[in-house]
Coordinates of C-alpha atoms and ligand atoms in Angstrom, one line a residue:
M1 CA -90.7 140.5 -57.7
K2 CA -88.6 140.8 -54.0
P3 CA -90.2 137.6 -52.1
F4 CA -92.4 138.3 -49.4
R5 CA -94.5 136.5 -47.3
Y6 CA -98.3 135.8 -46.8
E7 CA -100.4 135.3 -43.6
R8 CA -104.1 135.5 -43.3
A9 CA -104.8 136.6 -39.5
A10 CA -107.4 135.0 -37.3
D11 CA -109.2 138.2 -36.5
V12 CA -108.6 142.1 -36.4
D13 CA -106.7 142.5 -33.5
S14 CA -104.1 140.0 -34.6
A15 CA -104.0 141.5 -37.8
V16 CA -103.2 144.9 -36.8
S17 CA -100.7 143.7 -33.9
T18 CA -98.4 141.6 -36.8
V19 CA -98.4 144.7 -39.2
A20 CA -97.5 147.0 -36.0
T21 CA -94.6 145.3 -34.8
E22 CA -93.4 144.3 -39.0
P23 CA -92.1 147.6 -40.7
N24 CA -92.4 146.2 -43.7
A25 CA -95.9 144.9 -43.7
A26 CA -99.2 146.1 -45.4
F27 CA -102.9 144.5 -45.4
L28 CA -103.9 143.3 -48.1
A29 CA -107.5 143.5 -49.5
G30 CA -108.6 143.7 -53.1
G31 CA -104.6 144.1 -54.0
T32 CA -106.1 145.8 -57.2
N33 CA -103.3 148.5 -56.2
L34 CA -100.7 147.3 -53.4
V35 CA -100.3 143.8 -56.1
D36 CA -99.7 146.3 -59.3
H37 CA -97.6 149.0 -56.9
M38 CA -95.7 145.0 -56.0
R39 CA -95.5 144.5 -59.5
L40 CA -93.8 147.7 -60.8
G41 CA -91.9 147.6 -57.8
I42 CA -92.8 150.7 -55.8
A43 CA -93.9 148.4 -53.0
T44 CA -92.0 146.2 -51.6
P45 CA -93.2 144.6 -48.7
D46 CA -91.8 141.7 -46.5
L47 CA -94.9 140.5 -45.4
L48 CA -98.6 141.1 -46.6
V49 CA -101.4 140.2 -44.3
D50 CA -104.5 139.5 -45.8
V51 CA -107.6 141.1 -44.2
R52 CA -109.9 140.9 -47.2
Q53 CA -112.0 138.3 -45.2
L54 CA -111.6 139.6 -42.2
T55 CA -113.2 143.3 -41.9
S56 CA -117.0 143.1 -42.1
D57 CA -118.8 142.7 -46.2
R58 CA -121.9 143.8 -44.7
I59 CA -124.0 147.4 -44.8
E60 CA -126.5 147.9 -42.4
E61 CA -128.6 150.7 -40.8
L62 CA -127.8 151.7 -37.1
P63 CA -130.6 152.8 -34.7
D64 CA -129.9 156.5 -35.0
G65 CA -130.6 155.9 -39.1
S66 CA -126.4 156.8 -39.6
V67 CA -125.1 153.6 -42.4
R68 CA -122.4 151.5 -41.6
I69 CA -120.3 150.4 -44.4
G70 CA -117.9 147.3 -43.4
A71 CA -113.9 147.9 -45.1
G72 CA -114.4 145.0 -46.5
V73 CA -117.5 145.2 -48.6
T74 CA -117.1 145.4 -52.3
N75 CA -117.0 148.6 -54.1
N76 CA -120.1 146.7 -56.6
D77 CA -121.9 145.6 -53.4
L78 CA -121.7 149.5 -52.4
A79 CA -122.9 151.3 -55.2
A80 CA -125.5 148.5 -55.7
H81 CA -127.0 148.6 -51.9
P82 CA -130.7 149.7 -52.4
L83 CA -129.7 152.2 -48.9
I84 CA -127.2 153.9 -51.0
R85 CA -129.0 154.2 -54.2
R86 CA -131.7 155.4 -52.5
R87 CA -130.1 157.6 -49.5
Y88 CA -126.9 158.8 -50.9
P89 CA -127.2 158.6 -54.5
M90 CA -123.9 160.2 -54.7
L91 CA -122.0 158.2 -53.4
S92 CA -123.6 154.7 -55.9
E93 CA -122.9 156.6 -59.0
A94 CA -119.1 157.9 -58.3
V95 CA -118.0 154.1 -57.1
L96 CA -119.6 153.3 -60.7
S97 CA -117.6 156.1 -62.8
G98 CA -114.7 154.4 -61.0
A99 CA -112.3 151.5 -62.4
S100 CA -114.4 148.5 -64.7
G101 CA -116.8 146.1 -63.6
Q102 CA -114.8 143.2 -62.5
L103 CA -112.1 145.3 -60.4
R104 CA -114.5 146.5 -58.6
N105 CA -115.9 143.5 -58.1
V106 CA -112.6 142.9 -55.8
A107 CA -111.4 145.9 -54.9
T108 CA -112.4 147.1 -51.1
V109 CA -114.4 150.1 -49.9
G110 CA -111.2 150.1 -46.9
G111 CA -108.6 149.9 -50.0
N112 CA -110.4 152.5 -52.4
L113 CA -110.3 155.1 -49.7
L114 CA -106.3 154.3 -49.5
Q115 CA -105.3 153.8 -53.2
R116 CA -102.2 155.7 -53.8
T117 CA -101.7 158.8 -56.4
R118 CA -101.8 157.8 -60.5
C119 CA -98.7 160.4 -60.7
V120 CA -97.2 159.1 -63.9
Y121 CA -94.0 159.8 -61.9
F122 CA -94.4 158.3 -58.9
Q123 CA -95.4 155.2 -61.1
D124 CA -91.9 155.0 -63.2
L125 CA -89.1 154.3 -60.6
T126 CA -86.5 155.9 -63.6
T127 CA -87.6 159.5 -62.4
P128 CA -87.6 161.5 -59.1
C129 CA -90.7 161.7 -57.2
N130 CA -90.7 163.0 -53.6
K131 CA -93.6 161.0 -52.7
R132 CA -91.4 157.4 -53.6
A133 CA -88.3 158.5 -52.8
P134 CA -88.7 161.9 -50.2
G135 CA -86.0 164.2 -51.4
T136 CA -85.4 163.5 -54.7
G137 CA -87.4 166.3 -56.4
C138 CA -90.9 165.8 -58.3
S139 CA -90.9 165.1 -62.3
A140 CA -93.9 166.6 -62.5
R141 CA -93.5 170.3 -61.9
E142 CA -91.4 170.6 -65.0
G143 CA -93.3 167.8 -66.3
Y144 CA -96.3 166.3 -67.2
Q145 CA -98.9 168.5 -65.4
R146 CA -102.2 167.6 -66.8
D147 CA -103.4 165.2 -64.2
M148 CA -102.3 167.7 -61.4
A149 CA -103.4 169.4 -58.2
I150 CA -104.7 172.8 -58.8
L151 CA -105.8 173.4 -55.3
G152 CA -103.7 172.6 -52.3
A153 CA -100.5 171.9 -53.3
S154 CA -96.7 172.5 -52.1
P155 CA -93.5 172.9 -53.3
S156 CA -92.6 168.6 -53.1
C157 CA -95.6 167.1 -54.8
I158 CA -98.4 168.3 -56.7
A159 CA -100.5 164.8 -57.1
T160 CA -103.7 164.4 -56.6
H161 CA -105.9 161.6 -54.9
P162 CA -107.4 159.1 -57.0
S163 CA -110.3 158.2 -55.5
D164 CA -113.7 158.8 -56.9
M165 CA -115.5 157.4 -53.8
A166 CA -113.2 159.2 -51.4
V167 CA -114.8 162.8 -52.9
A168 CA -118.1 161.7 -52.0
M169 CA -117.7 160.7 -48.8
V170 CA -116.6 163.7 -47.9
A171 CA -119.3 165.5 -49.2
L172 CA -121.3 163.6 -47.2
D173 CA -119.4 163.9 -44.1
A174 CA -118.4 160.2 -43.8
V175 CA -116.4 159.0 -41.0
V176 CA -113.6 155.6 -41.1
R177 CA -113.6 153.4 -37.5
T178 CA -110.2 152.5 -37.1
L179 CA -108.1 149.9 -34.5
S180 CA -104.7 150.2 -34.2
P181 CA -102.9 148.7 -31.2
R182 CA -103.7 152.4 -29.5
G183 CA -107.0 151.3 -29.7
A184 CA -110.5 152.5 -31.9
R185 CA -110.6 156.2 -33.3
V186 CA -113.2 157.8 -35.6
I187 CA -112.2 160.1 -38.1
P188 CA -113.9 161.9 -40.4
V189 CA -113.2 161.0 -44.5
G190 CA -112.5 165.0 -44.4
E191 CA -109.2 164.7 -42.2
L192 CA -107.9 160.9 -43.8
H193 CA -105.8 162.5 -46.7
R194 CA -103.6 165.1 -46.1
L195 CA -102.3 168.3 -48.2
P196 CA -98.3 167.5 -49.1
G197 CA -97.2 169.7 -47.5
D198 CA -93.3 168.9 -47.2
E199 CA -94.0 165.4 -46.4
P200 CA -96.1 164.0 -49.7
E201 CA -94.8 160.0 -48.7
R202 CA -97.7 160.6 -46.1
D203 CA -101.0 160.0 -47.8
T204 CA -103.1 159.9 -44.8
V205 CA -103.1 159.8 -40.8
L206 CA -103.4 156.8 -40.5
E207 CA -100.2 155.2 -38.5
H208 CA -98.3 152.0 -39.5
G209 CA -101.1 149.2 -38.4
E210 CA -103.8 151.2 -38.4
L211 CA -106.8 148.9 -40.0
I212 CA -110.0 151.1 -41.4
T213 CA -113.0 148.9 -39.8
S214 CA -115.6 150.5 -41.1
V215 CA -117.4 153.9 -42.7
D216 CA -120.5 155.3 -41.5
L217 CA -122.7 157.9 -43.4
P218 CA -124.6 159.9 -41.0
P219 CA -128.1 160.6 -41.9
L220 CA -128.5 163.6 -44.3
S221 CA -132.2 165.0 -46.1
V222 CA -129.9 166.9 -48.4
A223 CA -127.8 163.6 -49.7
V224 CA -131.6 162.0 -51.3
R225 CA -131.2 164.9 -53.8
S226 CA -127.6 164.1 -55.0
R227 CA -125.4 163.8 -57.9
Y228 CA -121.1 162.7 -59.2
R229 CA -120.1 164.0 -62.6
K230 CA -116.6 163.5 -63.5
V231 CA -114.8 164.6 -66.3
R232 CA -112.0 162.5 -67.9
D233 CA -110.1 161.3 -70.8
R234 CA -111.8 158.6 -71.9
A235 CA -116.0 157.9 -71.1
S236 CA -115.3 154.8 -69.0
Y237 CA -111.8 153.0 -67.3
A238 CA -110.3 156.6 -66.1
F239 CA -109.8 158.4 -63.5
A240 CA -111.2 161.9 -63.0
L241 CA -109.2 165.4 -64.8
V242 CA -112.4 166.8 -62.5
S243 CA -115.3 165.4 -60.7
V244 CA -117.7 167.1 -58.6
A245 CA -120.3 165.1 -55.9
A246 CA -122.9 167.8 -54.9
A247 CA -126.2 167.9 -53.0
L248 CA -128.9 170.0 -52.8
D249 CA -131.7 171.1 -50.6
I250 CA -134.3 173.8 -51.1
V251 CA -136.6 175.3 -49.2
D252 CA -139.2 177.9 -49.9
D253 CA -136.8 179.0 -53.0
V254 CA -133.9 179.0 -50.3
I255 CA -130.8 176.9 -50.2
H256 CA -131.5 175.2 -46.6
D257 CA -127.9 173.1 -47.3
V258 CA -125.7 172.3 -49.9
R259 CA -122.8 170.2 -50.0
I260 CA -120.1 170.2 -52.5
A261 CA -116.7 168.0 -52.9
L262 CA -114.4 168.0 -55.7
G263 CA -112.2 165.2 -56.9
G264 CA -109.0 165.5 -59.6
V265 CA -108.2 169.2 -58.1
A266 CA -105.7 168.1 -55.2
H267 CA -103.9 165.9 -52.8
K268 CA -106.7 165.1 -51.0
P269 CA -110.8 164.8 -52.4
W270 CA -111.5 168.7 -52.3
R271 CA -114.5 170.1 -49.8
A272 CA -115.7 173.4 -51.1
R273 CA -116.4 175.1 -48.2
I274 CA -116.2 178.3 -49.3
A275 CA -118.6 177.6 -52.5
E276 CA -121.4 175.8 -49.3
A277 CA -121.0 178.8 -47.3
A278 CA -121.7 181.2 -50.2
L279 CA -125.1 179.6 -52.0
R280 CA -126.8 178.7 -48.1
G281 CA -129.6 180.9 -47.4
T282 CA -129.6 182.6 -50.8
R283 CA -131.7 181.7 -53.6
P284 CA -130.8 179.3 -56.2
A285 CA -130.0 180.7 -59.5
H286 CA -127.0 180.2 -62.2
D287 CA -125.2 183.1 -61.4
A288 CA -125.1 182.3 -58.0
F289 CA -124.0 178.8 -58.2
R290 CA -121.2 180.5 -60.7
D291 CA -120.1 183.2 -58.2
A292 CA -119.9 180.8 -55.1
A293 CA -118.0 178.8 -57.7
D294 CA -115.4 181.1 -58.6
A295 CA -114.9 182.1 -55.0
E296 CA -113.8 178.6 -54.1
L297 CA -111.7 178.4 -57.6
A298 CA -110.0 181.5 -56.7
H299 CA -107.3 179.9 -54.9
A300 CA -106.7 178.3 -57.2
R301 CA -103.0 178.0 -58.3
P302 CA -102.5 175.8 -61.9
L303 CA -99.6 175.2 -63.7
P304 CA -99.5 176.0 -67.8
G305 CA -100.5 171.7 -68.4
N306 CA -103.7 172.0 -65.8
A307 CA -105.0 175.5 -66.1
F308 CA -107.6 173.9 -67.9
K309 CA -109.0 172.6 -64.8
V310 CA -110.2 175.6 -63.1
P311 CA -112.9 176.7 -66.4
L312 CA -113.4 173.5 -66.1
A313 CA -114.2 172.9 -62.2
R314 CA -116.2 175.9 -61.9
N315 CA -118.6 174.6 -65.2
L316 CA -118.7 171.4 -63.4
I317 CA -120.3 172.8 -60.4
V318 CA -122.4 174.9 -61.9
R319 CA -124.1 172.4 -64.2
T320 CA -124.5 169.5 -61.4
L321 CA -126.1 172.4 -58.9
L322 CA -128.4 173.3 -62.1
D323 CA -129.1 169.8 -63.2
L324 CA -129.5 168.9 -59.3
L325 CA -132.2 172.2 -58.9
D326 CA -133.8 171.1 -62.0
T327 CA -135.1 167.9 -60.0
A328 CA -136.3 169.7 -57.0
E329 CA -137.8 171.9 -59.6
E330 CA -139.7 168.5 -61.1
A331 CA -140.5 167.1 -57.7
R332 CA -142.6 170.2 -56.6
P333 CA -146.1 169.0 -56.1
Ligands
LIG401 C1 -107.2 149.8 -64.4 C2 -107.7 150.8 -63.3 C3 -108.7 151.2 -62.8 C4 -109.3 152.1 -61.8 N1 -109.8 153.3 -61.7 C5 -110.2 153.9 -60.7 C6 -111.4 154.9 -60.6 O1 -111.2 155.6 -61.6 N2 -111.7 155.8 -59.9 C7 -111.2 155.0 -59.0 O2 -111.7 155.7 -57.5 N3 -110.3 153.9 -58.4 C8 -110.3 153.6 -59.2 N4 -108.6 152.3 -59.7 C9 -108.5 151.9 -58.2 C10 -109.2 151.0 -57.1 O3 -110.5 151.2 -57.1 C11 -108.6 150.4 -56.5 O4 -107.5 149.8 -56.8 C12 -109.2 149.8 -55.1 O5 -110.3 150.2 -55.1 C13 -108.4 148.9 -54.1 O6 -109.2 149.0 -53.3 P1 -108.5 146.8 -52.8 O7 -109.3 146.4 -51.7 O8 -107.9 146.4 -54.2 O9 -107.1 147.7 -52.2 P2 -105.6 146.8 -51.7 O10 -104.7 147.1 -53.0 O11 -105.7 145.5 -51.2 O12 -104.7 147.9 -50.9 C14 -104.8 149.4 -51.1 C15 -104.3 150.0 -49.9 O13 -104.7 150.4 -49.1 C16 -104.4 149.2 -47.8 N5 -105.3 148.5 -46.8 C17 -106.6 148.3 -48.3 N6 -107.2 148.0 -47.1 C18 -107.5 148.2 -45.7 C19 -107.9 148.3 -44.5 N7 -109.5 148.0 -44.3 N8 -107.2 149.0 -44.0 C20 -106.2 150.1 -44.0 N9 -105.4 149.7 -44.9 C21 -106.3 149.4 -45.9 C22 -103.3 148.5 -48.7 O14 -102.2 147.9 -47.5 C23 -103.0 149.3 -49.4 O15 -101.9 150.6 -49.1 C24 -108.6 152.0 -60.3 C25 -107.9 150.7 -60.4 C26 -107.3 150.0 -61.8 C27 -105.9 149.0 -61.7
LIG402 S1 -96.2 165.0 -57.9 FE1 -96.1 164.0 -56.2 S2 -96.5 162.1 -56.5 FE2 -95.7 163.4 -58.8 S3 -93.3 163.5 -59.0 FE3 -94.2 164.9 -57.8 S4 -93.8 163.9 -55.6 FE4 -94.0 162.4 -57.3

């Protein structure tokens, strides 16, 4: 492993200015992704600035009813919090579907959002990879395609984003609050991650040295009836082949609001806006759910090794919406 320096900054401002002024510095939170990458030689920072104790580890309700989650909140604390379980069950389920209890005790909200792809070639220094070494090529295109993207990929990169938490946050219209030398800004989580285009080395729109300080969840009545479903090769301790975060609000037998986001299908969590638009204002039924899912997936461009993801995503959307419909009907007086 390459030698590196480790620092604990006195406050978030000095953490930001230190990382921003050192081109090869990085923030360190739980380290469960970054330290793995340092061991593998994928990340070779000269300096780590530890922000684990600096960013807030609190979850609080704000006067407007939204919920603020500090970037330093651990994954398990987030999933277990009563406000999250009661008002945003899909988020709690998404977090609990990831990693292991031990990892979730250490991993943070900020680090989870910024974890990098699990593409096997990205993690293997002996193979070409445009994301790890721009301009070297993409080994996955003609290689192992099972985990790869079916939506929004580019000739440069077909990797998928691995975070479960981010999928739920995108469905919930969450925003991240950040701090950089240029000041504070607010970015919808749906716009935080990028599609690969011809710059697959850039996962997000963040600048070097820009720190996530918190995530805000808006007050959202539809989220009370929500679920996260994840299909993977093992029952636990595995990343999503396809996942769906969905919420459904039915008023007088008509879909008043619906939220659908997909994981495991693209370089970013994929908000299924076409499917949502097709469903709003219609009567909830199996065929309507299937047609909406098909309309969204009409844009899929699968490869031979991951073509199964298209029917899998469709079936997962339909099954999850049917489950939510059942709970809505059970809740009727
Ligand atoms: C075996 C294993 C299985 C896993 N399974 C899953 C799974 O099924 N689903 C899933 O979603 N995840 C899974 N994970 C990933 C895990 O959730 C992430 O490793 C973890 O959430 C990262 O959080 P961290 O705090 O440890 O981040 P770190 O490793 O400390 O940091 C990750 C990245 O984020 C940056 N960073 C951290 N905090 C901030 C901040 N506040 N502002 C700006 N940049 C920041 C770091 O510089 C680094 O680039 C798994 C991990 C392992 C090791
Ligand atoms: S899919 Fe992306 S991350 Fe994987 S080998 Fe190709 S360029 Fe690298």
